[in-house]
mmCIF file of C-alpha atoms and ligand atoms in Angstrom:
data_model
loop_
_atom_site.group_PDB
_atom_site.id
_atom_site.type_symbol
_atom_site.label_atom_id
_atom_site.label_comp_id
_atom_site.label_asym_id
_atom_site.label_seq_id
_atom_site.Cartn_x
_atom_site.Cartn_y
_atom_site.Cartn_z
ATOM 1 C CA MET A 158 65.308 119.858 105.407
ATOM 2 C CA SER A 159 65.548 116.604 107.290
ATOM 3 C CA LYS A 160 67.855 116.409 110.195
ATOM 4 C CA SER A 161 71.114 114.444 109.599
ATOM 5 C CA HIS A 162 71.654 111.217 111.533
ATOM 6 C CA TRP A 163 75.137 109.880 111.985
ATOM 7 C CA LEU A 164 77.213 107.430 113.885
ATOM 8 C CA ALA A 165 80.531 107.915 115.545
ATOM 9 C CA LEU A 166 82.745 104.825 115.904
ATOM 10 C CA MET A 167 85.891 104.960 118.073
ATOM 11 C CA ILE A 168 87.925 101.689 117.689
ATOM 12 C CA GLY A 169 89.989 101.210 120.971
ATOM 13 C CA ASN A 170 92.214 98.314 121.915
ATOM 14 C CA SER A 171 89.604 96.553 124.106
ATOM 15 C CA ARG A 172 86.310 97.259 122.270
ATOM 16 C CA LEU A 173 84.380 99.357 119.911
ATOM 17 C CA HIS A 174 82.670 102.579 121.201
ATOM 18 C CA TRP A 175 79.663 103.845 119.358
ATOM 19 C CA ALA A 176 77.502 106.986 119.527
ATOM 20 C CA TRP A 177 74.407 107.983 117.528
ATOM 21 C CA PHE A 178 74.114 111.680 116.697
ATOM 22 C CA ILE A 179 71.281 113.877 115.281
ATOM 23 C CA GLU A 180 73.060 116.825 113.897
ATOM 24 C CA GLU A 181 75.514 117.919 116.836
ATOM 25 C CA VAL A 182 73.486 116.408 119.536
ATOM 26 C CA LEU A 183 74.673 112.982 121.005
ATOM 27 C CA GLN A 184 71.533 110.803 121.459
ATOM 28 C CA PHE A 185 72.943 107.597 122.755
ATOM 29 C CA ALA A 186 76.329 105.785 123.303
ATOM 30 C CA TRP A 187 77.240 102.160 123.712
ATOM 31 C CA ASP A 188 80.157 99.787 123.490
ATOM 32 C CA THR A 189 80.403 96.536 121.621
ATOM 33 C CA GLU A 190 82.967 93.730 121.418
ATOM 34 C CA TYR A 191 84.952 93.307 118.358
ATOM 35 C CA LEU A 192 82.847 91.776 115.637
ATOM 36 C CA PRO A 193 83.057 88.115 115.102
ATOM 37 C CA VAL A 194 85.175 87.007 112.150
ATOM 38 C CA SER A 195 82.135 85.596 110.257
ATOM 39 C CA VAL A 196 80.454 89.090 110.357
ATOM 40 C CA VAL A 197 83.595 90.733 109.128
ATOM 41 C CA GLN A 198 84.111 88.276 106.297
ATOM 42 C CA ASN A 199 80.525 88.805 105.325
ATOM 43 C CA LEU A 200 80.993 92.603 105.480
ATOM 44 C CA ALA A 201 84.121 92.386 103.369
ATOM 45 C CA SER A 202 82.274 90.418 100.746
ATOM 46 C CA CYS A 203 79.670 93.215 100.179
ATOM 47 C CA GLN A 204 79.799 94.817 96.850
ATOM 48 C CA ASN A 205 77.639 97.903 97.276
ATOM 49 C CA ILE A 206 75.133 99.501 99.687
ATOM 50 C CA THR A 207 72.217 97.273 98.613
ATOM 51 C CA ASP A 208 74.396 94.252 99.194
ATOM 52 C CA PHE A 209 75.537 95.510 102.519
ATOM 53 C CA SER A 210 72.055 96.240 103.818
ATOM 54 C CA ARG A 211 70.832 92.912 102.552
ATOM 55 C CA LYS A 212 73.682 90.877 104.129
ATOM 56 C CA ILE A 213 74.542 92.883 107.229
ATOM 57 C CA LEU A 214 71.904 95.375 108.395
ATOM 58 C CA ALA A 215 68.580 93.830 107.549
ATOM 59 C CA PRO A 216 68.482 90.594 105.600
ATOM 60 C CA GLY A 217 65.598 90.810 103.318
ATOM 61 C CA ALA A 218 65.295 94.489 103.358
ATOM 62 C CA ILE A 219 66.208 96.637 100.332
ATOM 63 C CA ASN A 220 67.038 100.279 99.913
ATOM 64 C CA ILE A 221 68.136 101.076 103.421
ATOM 65 C CA THR A 222 69.884 104.449 103.697
ATOM 66 C CA LEU A 223 73.176 103.837 105.565
ATOM 67 C CA PRO A 224 73.972 106.500 108.106
ATOM 68 C CA PRO A 225 77.559 108.032 107.667
ATOM 69 C CA ILE A 226 80.010 106.597 110.190
ATOM 70 C CA TYR A 227 82.641 108.960 111.477
ATOM 71 C CA LEU A 228 85.523 106.736 112.386
ATOM 72 C CA ALA A 229 88.511 107.096 114.548
ATOM 73 C CA SER A 230 90.796 104.115 115.332
ATOM 74 C CA VAL A 231 93.920 103.261 117.231
ATOM 75 C CA VAL A 232 93.826 99.632 115.885
ATOM 76 C CA PRO A 233 94.890 99.633 112.205
ATOM 77 C CA GLN A 234 93.930 96.062 111.577
ATOM 78 C CA ALA A 235 90.477 96.730 112.837
ATOM 79 C CA THR A 236 90.152 99.894 110.624
ATOM 80 C CA ILE A 237 90.773 97.965 107.489
ATOM 81 C CA ILE A 238 87.490 96.091 107.970
ATOM 82 C CA TRP A 239 85.447 99.319 108.248
ATOM 83 C CA GLN A 240 86.958 100.825 105.056
ATOM 84 C CA THR A 241 84.561 98.468 103.199
ATOM 85 C CA TYR A 242 81.671 100.470 104.771
ATOM 86 C CA PRO A 243 80.174 102.579 101.950
ATOM 87 C CA ASN A 244 79.625 105.789 103.852
ATOM 88 C CA LEU A 245 82.675 106.118 106.067
ATOM 89 C CA HIS A 246 84.608 109.167 107.112
ATOM 90 C CA GLU A 247 87.944 108.401 108.762
ATOM 91 C CA ILE A 248 89.211 111.036 111.074
ATOM 92 C CA THR A 249 92.994 111.550 111.018
ATOM 93 C CA LEU A 250 95.390 113.603 113.205
ATOM 94 C CA ASP A 251 95.849 116.308 110.622
ATOM 95 C CA GLN A 252 92.239 117.176 110.896
ATOM 96 C CA VAL A 253 92.400 117.984 114.563
ATOM 97 C CA PRO A 254 93.135 121.714 115.238
ATOM 98 C CA LEU A 255 95.864 121.177 117.902
ATOM 99 C CA GLN A 256 99.331 122.476 117.403
ATOM 100 C CA GLY A 257 102.663 120.668 118.095
ATOM 101 C CA VAL A 258 101.346 117.121 117.849
ATOM 102 C CA TYR A 259 103.769 114.338 116.876
ATOM 103 C CA PRO A 260 102.986 112.078 114.017
ATOM 104 C CA THR A 261 102.284 108.921 116.064
ATOM 105 C CA LEU A 262 100.021 110.562 118.697
ATOM 106 C CA GLY A 263 96.872 108.503 119.111
ATOM 107 C CA ILE A 264 93.798 109.895 117.419
ATOM 108 C CA ASP A 265 91.813 109.017 120.458
ATOM 109 C CA ARG A 266 94.010 111.219 122.620
ATOM 110 C CA ALA A 267 93.858 114.166 120.228
ATOM 111 C CA LEU A 268 90.081 114.050 119.944
ATOM 112 C CA ALA A 269 89.546 113.759 123.655
ATOM 113 C CA LEU A 270 91.775 116.755 124.172
ATOM 114 C CA TRP A 271 89.979 118.703 121.560
ATOM 115 C CA GLY A 272 86.588 117.699 123.144
ATOM 116 C CA ALA A 273 87.800 118.758 126.574
ATOM 117 C CA GLY A 274 89.195 122.022 125.201
ATOM 118 C CA ALA A 275 86.083 122.858 123.256
ATOM 119 C CA THR A 276 83.852 122.076 126.411
ATOM 120 C CA TRP A 277 85.765 123.652 129.218
ATOM 121 C CA GLY A 278 88.550 125.759 127.491
ATOM 122 C CA PHE A 279 92.247 125.469 127.207
ATOM 123 C CA PRO A 280 94.503 124.725 128.869
ATOM 124 C CA ALA A 281 93.224 121.203 129.415
ATOM 125 C CA LEU A 282 94.457 117.881 130.534
ATOM 126 C CA VAL A 283 92.810 114.592 129.688
ATOM 127 C CA ILE A 284 93.270 111.349 131.530
ATOM 128 C CA ASP A 285 91.889 108.395 129.437
ATOM 129 C CA ALA A 286 91.634 105.229 131.593
ATOM 130 C CA GLY A 287 91.303 102.707 128.793
ATOM 131 C CA THR A 288 93.312 99.636 127.841
ATOM 132 C CA ALA A 289 96.215 101.892 128.194
ATOM 133 C CA LEU A 290 96.017 104.879 130.684
ATOM 134 C CA THR A 291 97.036 108.088 129.060
ATOM 135 C CA PHE A 292 97.619 111.807 130.049
ATOM 136 C CA THR A 293 97.367 114.353 127.273
ATOM 137 C CA GLY A 294 97.511 118.067 127.887
ATOM 138 C CA ALA A 295 97.548 121.302 125.846
ATOM 139 C CA ASN A 296 98.171 124.867 126.835
ATOM 140 C CA SER A 297 96.042 127.951 126.188
ATOM 141 C CA ASP A 298 97.347 128.195 122.645
ATOM 142 C CA ARG A 299 95.896 124.780 121.959
ATOM 143 C CA THR A 300 99.438 123.467 121.650
ATOM 144 C CA LEU A 301 100.208 120.075 122.934
ATOM 145 C CA VAL A 302 102.398 120.168 126.062
ATOM 146 C CA GLY A 303 102.732 116.476 126.212
ATOM 147 C CA GLY A 304 101.568 113.360 127.959
ATOM 148 C CA ALA A 305 102.343 109.879 129.212
ATOM 149 C CA ILE A 306 101.252 106.343 128.475
ATOM 150 C CA LEU A 307 101.104 103.463 130.991
ATOM 151 C CA PRO A 308 99.302 100.045 131.146
ATOM 152 C CA GLY A 309 95.615 100.486 132.039
ATOM 153 C CA VAL A 310 93.943 98.995 135.175
ATOM 154 C CA ARG A 311 92.902 95.668 133.664
ATOM 155 C CA LEU A 312 96.089 95.241 131.576
ATOM 156 C CA GLN A 313 98.280 95.629 134.717
ATOM 157 C CA PHE A 314 96.343 92.808 136.511
ATOM 158 C CA GLN A 315 96.435 90.669 133.339
ATOM 159 C CA SER A 316 100.086 91.119 132.562
ATOM 160 C CA LEU A 317 101.104 90.430 136.178
ATOM 161 C CA GLY A 318 99.111 87.252 136.219
ATOM 162 C CA GLU A 319 100.056 85.960 132.862
ATOM 163 C CA ARG A 320 103.795 86.676 133.052
ATOM 164 C CA THR A 321 104.484 85.066 136.459
ATOM 165 C CA ALA A 322 104.187 81.459 137.619
ATOM 166 C CA ALA A 323 102.694 81.977 141.066
ATOM 167 C CA LEU A 324 100.453 85.038 140.650
ATOM 168 C CA PRO A 325 96.811 84.672 139.555
ATOM 169 C CA VAL A 326 95.068 87.179 137.243
ATOM 170 C CA VAL A 327 92.892 88.987 139.911
ATOM 171 C CA SER A 328 89.903 90.981 139.257
ATOM 172 C CA THR A 329 89.693 94.741 139.693
ATOM 173 C CA PRO A 330 88.349 95.608 143.155
ATOM 174 C CA LYS A 331 85.231 97.729 143.080
ATOM 175 C CA SER A 332 86.374 99.741 146.116
ATOM 176 C CA LEU A 333 89.678 100.571 147.573
ATOM 177 C CA PRO A 334 91.429 97.418 148.861
ATOM 178 C CA PRO A 335 93.527 97.441 152.168
ATOM 179 C CA ARG A 336 97.022 98.901 151.408
ATOM 180 C CA TRP A 337 98.906 96.498 153.679
ATOM 181 C CA ALA A 338 97.640 93.156 152.357
ATOM 182 C CA LEU A 339 98.053 89.688 153.995
ATOM 183 C CA ASN A 340 97.328 87.486 151.013
ATOM 184 C CA THR A 341 98.451 87.320 147.374
ATOM 185 C CA PRO A 342 95.352 88.619 145.527
ATOM 186 C CA GLU A 343 94.975 91.473 147.845
ATOM 187 C CA SER A 344 98.687 92.258 147.625
ATOM 188 C CA ILE A 345 98.410 92.515 143.863
ATOM 189 C CA GLN A 346 95.386 94.721 144.091
ATOM 190 C CA SER A 347 97.018 96.893 146.578
ATOM 191 C CA GLY A 348 100.189 97.229 144.617
ATOM 192 C CA VAL A 349 98.487 98.123 141.309
ATOM 193 C CA ILE A 350 95.704 100.367 142.702
ATOM 194 C CA TYR A 351 97.793 102.506 145.214
ATOM 195 C CA THR A 352 100.642 102.843 142.795
ATOM 196 C CA LEU A 353 98.320 103.878 139.970
ATOM 197 C CA MET A 354 96.477 106.433 142.179
ATOM 198 C CA ALA A 355 99.900 107.884 143.425
ATOM 199 C CA GLY A 356 101.075 108.118 139.879
ATOM 200 C CA ILE A 357 97.817 109.910 138.740
ATOM 201 C CA LYS A 358 98.015 112.300 141.569
ATOM 202 C CA ASP A 359 101.522 113.212 140.858
ATOM 203 C CA PHE A 360 100.793 113.841 137.153
ATOM 204 C CA VAL A 361 97.661 115.935 138.001
ATOM 205 C CA CYS A 362 99.435 118.032 140.686
ATOM 206 C CA ASP A 363 102.376 118.508 138.316
ATOM 207 C CA TRP A 364 99.872 119.824 135.656
ATOM 208 C CA TRP A 365 98.082 122.173 138.147
ATOM 209 C CA GLN A 366 101.480 123.679 139.136
ATOM 210 C CA ALA A 367 102.044 124.793 135.510
ATOM 211 C CA PHE A 368 98.287 125.474 134.685
ATOM 212 C CA PRO A 369 96.461 126.146 138.049
ATOM 213 C CA ARG A 370 93.115 126.849 136.652
ATOM 214 C CA SER A 371 93.188 124.073 134.015
ATOM 215 C CA CYS A 372 90.359 121.653 133.603
ATOM 216 C CA VAL A 373 91.469 117.956 134.246
ATOM 217 C CA ALA A 374 89.038 115.653 132.682
ATOM 218 C CA ILE A 375 88.805 111.866 133.137
ATOM 219 C CA THR A 376 87.346 109.538 130.621
ATOM 220 C CA GLY A 377 87.609 105.832 129.461
ATOM 221 C CA GLY A 378 86.231 102.518 130.724
ATOM 222 C CA ASP A 379 87.893 102.700 134.197
ATOM 223 C CA ARG A 380 86.865 106.334 134.729
ATOM 224 C CA ALA A 381 84.178 105.700 137.302
ATOM 225 C CA LEU A 382 86.261 103.021 139.105
ATOM 226 C CA LEU A 383 89.271 105.380 139.441
ATOM 227 C CA LEU A 384 86.962 108.202 140.600
ATOM 228 C CA ASN A 385 85.688 105.980 143.355
ATOM 229 C CA TYR A 386 89.125 105.157 144.651
ATOM 230 C CA PHE A 387 90.050 108.782 144.499
ATOM 231 C CA GLN A 388 86.971 109.806 146.507
ATOM 232 C CA ALA A 389 88.034 107.341 149.192
ATOM 233 C CA GLN A 390 91.818 108.186 149.197
ATOM 234 C CA TYR A 391 92.195 111.755 147.797
ATOM 235 C CA PRO A 392 88.849 113.353 147.981
ATOM 236 C CA ASP A 393 90.166 116.919 147.325
ATOM 237 C CA ILE A 394 91.518 115.817 144.024
ATOM 238 C CA ALA A 395 88.408 113.771 143.189
ATOM 239 C CA ALA A 396 86.388 116.892 143.752
ATOM 240 C CA LYS A 397 88.559 118.749 141.142
ATOM 241 C CA LEU A 398 88.413 116.203 138.434
ATOM 242 C CA THR A 399 85.858 116.434 135.674
ATOM 243 C CA SER A 400 84.211 113.101 134.827
ATOM 244 C CA GLU A 401 83.032 112.858 131.230
ATOM 245 C CA PRO A 402 82.283 109.332 129.720
ATOM 246 C CA HIS A 403 82.022 110.647 126.073
ATOM 247 C CA LEU A 404 84.995 112.910 125.766
ATOM 248 C CA ILE A 405 86.199 111.357 122.505
ATOM 249 C CA PHE A 406 82.660 111.741 121.078
ATOM 250 C CA GLN A 407 82.864 115.426 122.052
ATOM 251 C CA GLY A 408 85.937 115.567 119.865
ATOM 252 C CA ILE A 409 84.344 113.739 116.970
ATOM 253 C CA ARG A 410 81.241 116.120 117.325
ATOM 254 C CA CYS A 411 83.719 119.103 117.057
ATOM 255 C CA TYR A 412 85.116 117.492 113.905
ATOM 256 C CA TRP A 413 81.596 117.008 112.459
ATOM 257 C CA VAL A 414 80.759 120.643 113.230
ATOM 258 C CA SER A 415 84.087 121.887 111.717
ATOM 259 C CA ARG A 416 83.237 120.135 108.437
ATOM 260 C CA GLY A 417 79.976 122.293 108.263
ATOM 261 C CA GLU A 418 77.780 119.136 107.506
HETATM 262 N N1 ADP B 631 83.407 94.770 128.699
HETATM 263 C C1 ADP B 631 84.586 95.272 128.936
HETATM 264 N N2 ADP B 631 85.640 95.004 128.082
HETATM 265 C C2 ADP B 631 86.864 95.474 128.272
HETATM 266 N N3 ADP B 631 87.141 96.370 129.340
HETATM 267 C C3 ADP B 631 86.104 96.745 130.154
HETATM 268 C C4 ADP B 631 84.809 96.218 130.017
HETATM 269 N N4 ADP B 631 84.027 96.807 131.044
HETATM 270 C C5 ADP B 631 84.853 97.525 131.656
HETATM 271 N N5 ADP B 631 86.150 97.576 131.221
HETATM 272 C C6 ADP B 631 87.317 98.399 131.690
HETATM 273 O O1 ADP B 631 87.517 99.275 130.774
HETATM 274 C C7 ADP B 631 89.004 99.402 130.510
HETATM 275 C C8 ADP B 631 89.183 99.569 129.024
HETATM 276 O O2 ADP B 631 88.667 100.842 128.739
HETATM 277 P P1 ADP B 631 87.989 101.137 127.308
HETATM 278 O O3 ADP B 631 87.862 102.748 127.414
HETATM 279 O O4 ADP B 631 86.843 100.354 126.908
HETATM 280 O O5 ADP B 631 89.281 100.767 126.454
HETATM 281 P P2 ADP B 631 89.565 101.005 124.904
HETATM 282 O O6 ADP B 631 89.088 102.416 124.508
HETATM 283 O O7 ADP B 631 91.054 100.819 124.889
HETATM 284 O O8 ADP B 631 88.848 99.972 124.029
HETATM 285 C C9 ADP B 631 89.591 98.162 131.049
HETATM 286 O O9 ADP B 631 90.740 98.427 131.781
HETATM 287 C C10 ADP B 631 88.518 97.515 131.946
HETATM 288 O O10 ADP B 631 88.887 97.524 133.365
HETATM 289 C C1 PAZ B 632 98.048 104.952 123.853
HETATM 290 C C2 PAZ B 632 96.874 104.238 123.116
HETATM 291 C C3 PAZ B 632 97.299 102.804 122.899
HETATM 292 C C4 PAZ B 632 95.609 104.292 123.939
HETATM 293 O O1 PAZ B 632 94.674 103.498 123.391
HETATM 294 P P1 PAZ B 632 93.318 102.855 124.163
HETATM 295 O O2 PAZ B 632 93.878 102.467 125.428
HETATM 296 O O3 PAZ B 632 92.390 103.906 124.321
HETATM 297 O O4 PAZ B 632 92.855 101.760 123.349
HETATM 298 C C5 PAZ B 632 96.683 104.922 121.724
HETATM 299 O O5 PAZ B 632 96.305 106.362 121.941
HETATM 300 C C6 PAZ B 632 97.751 104.800 120.877
HETATM 301 O O6 PAZ B 632 97.915 103.809 120.141
HETATM 302 N N1 PAZ B 632 98.674 105.864 120.708
HETATM 303 C C7 PAZ B 632 99.769 105.979 119.797
HETATM 304 C C8 PAZ B 632 101.006 106.341 120.592
HETATM 305 C C9 PAZ B 632 100.927 107.778 121.196
HETATM 306 O O7 PAZ B 632 99.827 108.365 121.516
HETATM 307 O O8 PAZ B 632 102.010 108.375 121.420
HETATM 308 K K1 K B 633 101.181 97.469 120.175
#
């Protein structure tokens, strides 16, 4: 029997996250920008698979087998576009085996937590440093303990620059800035970064008080950046964080396996 190839697509608020799987093994993962409107319109106009492959995948080619896409999204408008894809499996919260979730919990948070628990065991806490930064934790019964949501790194700089007259939108520093800054850009960098780190440290320490041996996994676009800062400022905590770029894909993989495909 031939092995099954499939794609995972996570639609986040900043970009699309893709992974190519063969059976339950992740082969390759990449990020793309949102598709240009012209491509989306073209996609929406497709009538069937042949039409789709001719217009989108490989103009001129016929009879291409489209891989199934397992889709999870926290951006409803962007989901609509993909519902025209002929071989789509949309993952919803009721398909994630966690107890005590509330109806509006983000599917990305649920999948990352499932992925973390399946990989390192429950209890587990996930820090997802994406457009928004989230904490999401479950206990040893796989019951959601709860979490928190705050603006992510880039969003903090953007919103400060865009909603004030005198503040520029500064870039995210690659390494830890000086705490006591003597110019405007570094003052903004210091304020955002040191407050963010203190906040993360406080959440993580509170979690470890309740669940001392729990895995705390960090994922998302700013994962490596935050880990760098932590290594410089709180190396003891950095050493106890588990860094995993593909936590949501681990959750989607669990979903794929649970379907017995
Ligand atoms: N090309 C990029 N586009 C957007 N964000 C990026 C990019 N490269 C790095 N980042 C960082 O990743 C963060 C967004 O994380 P990501 O996991 O991609 O978000 P989401 O899952 O919400 O789409 C931003 O705060 C930003 O600092
Ligand atoms: C908190 C989020 C915006 C994070 O999304 P992201 O930054 O990964 O794009 C997303 O998980 C979401 O829309 N959640 C719904 C609200 C909730 O989880 O309570
Ligand atoms: K919103």
